[in-house]
């Protein structure tokens, strides 16, 4: 059987594009930026992160729709190469930036370019099984592992995880150009109908803006009473799930539609939020693993395995794996909360998320783009994880000063055990588990008999 080099190029380009888009769209909240500015400027800078990510998600769906309308795979890969060049120029420019407004502008441009890469990569590669899995592998693994780079980068950057690596930028650009050169003019991208585009665009606007607003409401509860904070978090989580339910209903739940894919992506976003917040900001021993590439390797292998077995792993098993990750915080063993456990959690999230997303990958290209953008735009869950982490944080001093022969006057503080499982940790685990269970129940629900006109999704295959 002859080797299809064009298919190999497309798969590699899809993998690189998905990874770059995921890294560029990752901008976790971080308060300790090394920027000298007024408080109002800092507030504007901090709020620009989630706003840029929401914009990038919307642009991704727009880019996919425009690429489908043109039908040209060559044009899609050229757009990916141009967007990659823009991110490369931003990476070069960032060290020279001294004005906060310019840094915010570069951040917005980077998110827009990342959205273009995601939308065009999905449009150009989703029809091939291997290339589709390449996009899924790059996006899911990138989403879960990008935050591991946050502890090794400088603070003056367009993202808390720094700028994309040169090797990733070069690989994406070279592979995209190669795909553009070798693209067959007769192998066109499927054109969507107007209803499919309209519903997907309305859905991404509602979800991206809705999550941004809900996340900001939760962020403002930092200095509220604990009872008020929990009420707001529960209400906002319910509102986010309601928005998802409405969007999923319009996308459709039948085979090949995007409704269940959207629910699967939401489940992954919710299940991973506590672990990703821990990975990015609250895990002091993470540096003992020496390299964030350990997280990349573990997550990548788990995602690849999940995609390979997605048709064999029951939906219930995948949902249980995702739900077990936030619940694992209640395991009363020190080894369950150490450095290695973070890698295990990332691998579990990768396998469970890939099994769900791979099993319910829609035939609609624009629905697929919407679903892949949601984990980055689901800031409601990230804000809940940040706030619950703040509520459950207890500052203690254990053995800060010890008496010794060299300093007999030093004071000694007694060492005492810390009860890791508190009411806050239990509440956090149960809240995120409940969100994942709701998403899992929606995924498992029997498909309804709605026609394509009602759901806004055409039968792609």
XYZ file of C-alpha atoms in Angstrom:
461
model
C 0.000 0.000 0.000
C 1.598 3.324 -1.067
C 2.336 5.935 1.568
C 0.103 8.996 1.322
C 2.526 11.804 2.153
C -0.179 14.433 1.690
C -2.282 12.777 4.411
C 0.739 12.581 6.726
C 1.481 16.273 6.161
C -2.136 17.195 6.886
C -2.152 15.178 10.109
C 1.097 16.699 11.352
C -0.066 20.197 10.417
C -3.363 19.613 12.224
C -1.506 18.445 15.341
C 0.884 21.410 15.334
C -1.895 23.910 14.610
C -4.098 22.542 17.383
C -1.209 22.655 19.857
C -0.263 26.227 18.935
C -3.865 27.443 19.087
C -4.303 25.808 22.499
C -1.130 27.355 23.905
C -1.924 30.813 22.529
C -5.493 30.713 23.887
C -4.313 29.693 27.361
C -4.140 32.726 29.639
C -4.814 31.710 33.246
C -5.484 34.344 35.893
C -2.376 35.548 37.689
C -2.116 38.571 39.945
C 1.635 38.996 40.481
C 2.695 40.491 37.153
C 6.038 42.326 37.204
C 4.536 45.537 35.853
C 4.851 48.983 37.403
C 1.529 50.726 36.804
C -1.416 52.282 38.575
C -4.061 50.075 40.142
C -6.603 50.982 37.462
C -4.129 50.017 34.718
C -3.349 46.729 36.448
C -7.050 45.942 36.788
C -7.530 46.638 33.093
C -4.528 44.471 32.243
C -5.725 41.560 34.372
C -9.264 41.719 32.958
C -7.946 41.823 29.388
C -6.814 38.184 29.634
C -10.199 36.440 29.832
C -11.720 38.992 27.449
C -9.070 38.157 24.839
C -9.687 34.427 25.237
C -13.435 34.919 24.751
C -12.717 36.953 21.622
C -10.399 34.232 20.327
C -13.137 31.609 20.745
C -15.595 33.737 18.780
C -13.019 34.389 16.036
C -12.358 30.637 15.749
C -15.971 29.940 14.798
C -16.006 32.917 12.417
C -12.793 31.695 10.762
C -14.177 28.188 10.326
C -17.393 29.548 8.805
C -15.516 31.799 6.350
C -13.164 28.961 5.385
C -16.090 26.642 4.737
C -17.777 29.284 2.612
C -14.637 29.652 0.492
C -14.165 25.890 0.259
C -10.414 26.177 -0.351
C -8.058 24.071 1.749
C -5.101 25.951 0.306
C -6.556 29.238 1.550
C -7.178 27.686 4.971
C -3.566 26.595 5.385
C -2.299 29.950 4.111
C -4.434 31.630 6.803
C -2.879 29.321 9.416
C 0.621 30.244 8.206
C -0.160 33.987 8.270
C -1.677 33.767 11.773
C 1.381 31.821 12.951
C 3.612 34.550 11.526
C 1.629 37.152 13.494
C 2.114 35.204 16.746
C 5.822 34.899 15.905
C 6.131 38.673 15.454
C 4.322 39.188 18.755
C 6.785 36.847 20.458
C 9.651 38.925 19.066
C 8.040 42.221 20.076
C 7.003 41.368 23.652
C 10.470 41.760 25.294
C 10.695 45.308 23.918
C 7.259 46.410 25.101
C 7.267 49.059 27.822
C 3.709 50.379 27.544
C 0.844 48.448 29.102
C -1.649 49.465 26.406
C 0.618 48.027 23.726
C 0.987 44.784 25.663
C -2.807 44.486 25.888
C -3.070 45.118 22.144
C -0.559 42.353 21.431
C -2.478 40.040 23.734
C -5.707 40.660 21.818
C -3.978 40.175 18.457
C -2.448 36.907 19.643
C -5.842 35.564 20.736
C -7.404 36.556 17.409
C -4.581 34.833 15.524
C -5.010 31.723 17.686
C -8.728 31.698 16.886
C -7.945 31.877 13.166
C -5.524 28.964 13.480
C -8.051 26.826 15.354
C -10.959 27.544 13.015
C -8.989 27.114 9.793
C -7.196 23.975 10.998
C -10.493 22.299 11.870
C -12.041 23.305 8.533
C -9.075 22.021 6.536
C -8.531 18.715 8.330
C -11.751 17.528 9.981
C -12.838 15.368 7.007
C -9.850 13.030 7.431
C -9.976 10.710 10.444
C -6.241 10.875 11.166
C -6.114 14.670 10.738
C -9.218 15.101 12.903
C -7.551 13.099 15.658
C -4.453 15.252 15.190
C -6.460 18.410 15.886
C -8.145 16.794 18.886
C -4.812 15.588 20.262
C -3.180 18.989 19.886
C -6.051 20.986 21.377
C -6.882 18.681 24.310
C -3.274 17.986 25.293
C -2.401 21.666 24.858
C -5.339 22.797 26.960
C -4.390 20.459 29.822
C -0.605 20.871 29.802
C 0.018 24.508 28.769
C -0.290 25.796 32.336
C 2.687 23.683 33.389
C 4.860 26.286 31.654
C 3.568 29.058 33.888
C 6.181 28.515 36.606
C 9.135 28.775 34.223
C 8.356 32.001 32.353
C 8.835 35.669 33.081
C 5.828 37.699 34.146
C 6.098 40.343 31.429
C 4.253 38.474 28.700
C 0.949 38.319 26.866
C 0.038 35.266 28.938
C 0.761 33.794 32.341
C 2.223 30.757 30.546
C 4.541 32.853 28.392
C 4.851 32.834 24.609
C 4.757 29.751 22.367
C 8.065 27.955 21.871
C 10.061 28.676 18.727
C 9.980 25.015 17.720
C 6.175 24.968 17.840
C 5.899 28.195 15.827
C 8.378 26.973 13.218
C 6.766 23.546 12.889
C 3.283 25.008 12.475
C 4.400 27.526 9.854
C 6.433 25.020 7.811
C 3.737 22.333 7.887
C 0.968 24.795 7.016
C 2.937 26.111 4.031
C 3.676 22.550 2.924
C -0.038 21.679 3.100
C -0.928 24.820 1.144
C 1.552 23.911 -1.602
C 0.405 20.280 -1.876
C -3.346 20.932 -1.507
C -5.505 19.466 -4.266
C -7.758 22.060 -5.864
C -10.465 19.470 -6.504
C -10.627 18.355 -2.861
C -12.878 21.104 -1.517
C -14.098 21.785 2.011
C -17.779 20.982 2.557
C -19.967 24.069 2.398
C -22.292 24.581 5.391
C -25.852 25.755 5.112
C -26.849 29.192 6.375
C -28.792 27.823 9.343
C -25.810 25.852 10.593
C -23.579 28.933 10.549
C -26.187 31.158 12.140
C -26.857 28.865 15.093
C -23.153 28.178 15.724
C -22.328 31.890 15.722
C -25.190 32.718 18.092
C -24.125 29.857 20.362
C -20.473 30.898 20.549
C -21.417 34.533 21.211
C -23.796 33.523 24.001
C -21.399 31.050 25.601
C -18.211 33.135 25.335
C -19.818 36.349 26.557
C -21.930 34.505 29.128
C -18.909 32.749 30.647
C -16.962 36.024 30.635
C -19.722 37.861 32.524
C -20.332 35.013 34.971
C -16.609 34.684 35.611
C -16.286 38.373 36.385
C -19.232 38.162 38.810
C -17.492 35.332 40.657
C -14.168 37.185 40.681
C -15.812 40.094 42.499
C -16.727 37.810 45.428
C -13.126 37.625 46.620
C -13.831 39.915 49.581
C -17.458 38.896 50.127
C -18.583 36.681 52.978
C -18.058 32.960 52.499
C -21.787 32.243 52.440
C -22.410 34.881 49.783
C -19.504 33.589 47.711
C -20.853 30.022 47.699
C -24.351 31.163 46.727
C -22.947 33.212 43.834
C -20.776 30.318 42.637
C -23.653 27.833 42.645
C -25.979 30.261 40.856
C -23.338 31.117 38.249
C -22.552 27.436 37.656
C -26.259 26.755 37.135
C -26.490 29.712 34.752
C -23.505 28.451 32.745
C -25.049 24.976 32.470
C -28.351 26.520 31.406
C -26.618 28.438 28.620
C -24.888 25.234 27.554
C -28.188 23.332 27.557
C -29.850 25.941 25.338
C -26.916 26.003 22.909
C -26.655 22.204 22.825
C -30.382 21.876 22.137
C -30.108 24.212 19.164
C -27.014 22.423 17.843
C -28.848 19.097 18.096
C -28.340 15.845 19.976
C -28.666 13.359 17.135
C -25.688 11.407 15.813
C -23.155 13.669 14.114
C -24.514 16.905 15.601
C -22.660 19.235 17.923
C -24.853 19.224 21.044
C -23.267 16.244 22.768
C -19.802 17.370 21.691
C -20.482 20.703 23.411
C -21.556 18.922 26.593
C -18.435 16.728 26.468
C -16.198 19.789 26.106
C -17.978 21.470 29.014
C -17.477 18.380 31.168
C -13.739 18.440 30.425
C -13.531 22.162 31.239
C -15.295 21.712 34.585
C -13.440 18.555 35.626
C -10.036 20.075 34.867
C -10.553 23.527 36.445
C -9.388 22.713 40.023
C -6.320 20.815 38.834
C -5.294 23.482 36.323
C -5.625 26.253 38.911
C -3.503 24.168 41.294
C -0.950 23.544 38.557
C -0.659 27.167 37.556
C -0.603 29.012 40.846
C -0.951 27.022 44.023
C 1.351 24.043 43.784
C 4.730 24.889 45.289
C 6.363 21.523 44.631
C 5.603 21.509 40.901
C 9.145 22.719 40.162
C 10.509 19.470 41.647
C 9.495 17.717 38.417
C 12.197 19.871 36.782
C 10.417 20.207 33.435
C 6.882 21.011 32.253
C 7.479 18.621 29.370
C 6.703 15.788 31.785
C 3.148 17.089 31.903
C 3.090 17.409 28.113
C 4.295 13.835 27.644
C 1.925 12.285 30.181
C -1.060 14.235 28.881
C -0.241 13.627 25.222
C 0.043 9.858 25.686
C -3.206 9.744 27.674
C -5.089 11.802 25.076
C -3.769 9.671 22.217
C -4.864 6.524 24.053
C -8.291 8.010 24.755
C -8.778 8.893 21.084
C -7.659 5.425 20.026
C -10.147 3.736 22.386
C -12.983 6.278 22.182
C -15.314 3.863 20.399
C -14.621 1.113 22.938
C -14.765 3.037 26.216
C -18.384 3.396 27.453
C -19.583 6.949 27.950
C -20.279 6.231 31.623
C -16.675 5.168 32.206
C -15.310 8.355 30.622
C -17.656 10.524 32.710
C -16.715 8.661 35.905
C -13.017 9.214 35.175
C -13.586 12.948 34.717
C -15.750 13.185 37.851
C -13.145 11.296 39.892
C -10.513 13.998 39.346
C -12.179 16.792 41.386
C -13.323 14.171 43.920
C -9.735 12.973 44.420
C -9.107 15.991 46.656
C -11.031 14.126 49.375
C -8.620 11.175 49.409
C -7.048 11.329 52.922
C -3.508 10.319 51.966
C -0.496 12.595 51.610
C 0.623 10.757 48.455
C -2.693 11.626 46.803
C -1.847 15.332 47.012
C 1.833 15.276 46.042
C 3.647 16.311 42.909
C 3.171 13.038 41.041
C -0.566 13.120 41.683
C -0.885 16.236 39.509
C 0.563 14.350 36.548
C -1.794 11.437 37.225
C -4.759 13.821 37.311
C -3.711 15.415 34.027
C -3.411 11.975 32.433
C -6.845 10.958 33.737
C -8.361 14.177 32.401
C -6.656 13.611 29.069
C -7.898 10.054 28.707
C -11.458 10.720 29.868
C -11.800 13.957 27.915
C -10.385 12.455 24.718
C -12.634 9.392 25.025
C -15.714 11.644 25.293
C -14.761 14.176 22.639
C -13.538 11.502 20.243
C -16.723 9.464 20.595
C -19.033 12.449 19.993
C -16.991 14.336 17.396
C -19.594 16.014 15.172
C -19.771 15.899 11.423
C -20.289 19.664 11.329
C -16.971 21.502 11.105
C -18.284 24.693 12.671
C -19.840 22.763 15.575
C -16.501 21.018 16.127
C -14.715 24.377 16.283
C -17.250 25.670 18.788
C -16.788 22.640 21.027
C -12.987 22.808 20.922
C -13.027 26.514 21.829
C -15.298 26.076 24.863
C -12.717 24.680 27.351
C -10.675 27.874 26.931
C -13.704 30.181 27.104
C -15.390 28.428 30.070
C -14.124 31.009 32.558
C -17.016 30.409 34.949
C -15.375 27.183 36.087
C -11.899 28.709 36.269
C -13.191 31.574 38.425
C -14.985 29.121 40.714
C -11.780 27.101 41.114
C -9.745 30.222 41.909
C -12.267 31.493 44.460
C -12.717 28.133 46.191
C -8.934 27.783 46.352
C -8.779 31.155 48.105
C -11.561 30.171 50.500
C -9.859 26.904 51.444
C -6.356 28.352 51.844
C -5.159 28.446 55.451
C -1.887 30.167 56.255
C 0.047 28.436 59.005
C 3.584 28.539 60.314
C 5.158 25.212 61.064
C 8.592 25.090 62.644
C 9.557 28.514 61.304
C 12.302 28.889 63.855
C 14.160 26.097 65.564
C 16.418 26.300 68.597
C 19.968 25.281 67.897
C 23.369 25.414 69.564
C 24.424 28.242 67.245
C 21.359 30.342 68.080
C 19.960 29.376 71.505
C 17.742 32.473 71.606
C 15.711 31.565 68.491
C 12.054 30.996 69.168
C 10.443 27.664 68.430
C 6.959 27.217 67.035
C 5.300 23.851 67.591
C 4.592 21.574 64.669
C 1.008 20.368 64.417
C -0.974 18.378 61.837
C -3.209 20.149 59.310
C -6.687 18.843 58.494
C -6.539 18.858 54.698
C -10.189 17.896 54.225
C -12.235 20.904 55.281
C -15.774 22.042 54.603
C -14.447 24.207 51.752
C -12.604 21.360 50.034
C -15.625 19.079 50.370
C -17.895 21.771 48.934
C -15.508 22.405 46.039
C -15.238 18.719 45.192
C -18.986 18.187 45.316
C -19.724 21.290 43.228
C -17.387 20.358 40.396
C -18.445 16.729 40.529
C -22.083 17.804 40.250
C -21.258 19.933 37.194
C -19.490 17.012 35.515
C -22.372 14.663 36.355
C -24.890 17.074 34.807
C -22.780 17.249 31.645
C -22.402 13.467 31.618
C -26.132 12.940 31.992
C -26.741 15.251 29.031
C -24.198 13.343 26.948
C -25.799 10.002 27.819
C -29.331 11.209 27.136
C -31.012 9.360 24.273
C -31.010 11.465 21.080
C -34.274 13.142 20.269
C -35.920 12.960 16.863
C -35.391 16.519 15.710
C -34.902 17.291 12.068
C -31.965 19.191 10.678
C -33.943 22.368 10.211
C -34.821 22.466 13.903
C -31.343 21.731 15.168
C -29.553 23.836 12.599
C -27.215 20.991 11.682
C -27.063 19.317 8.332
C -26.087 15.698 7.869
C -22.441 16.072 6.941
C -21.831 12.492 6.031
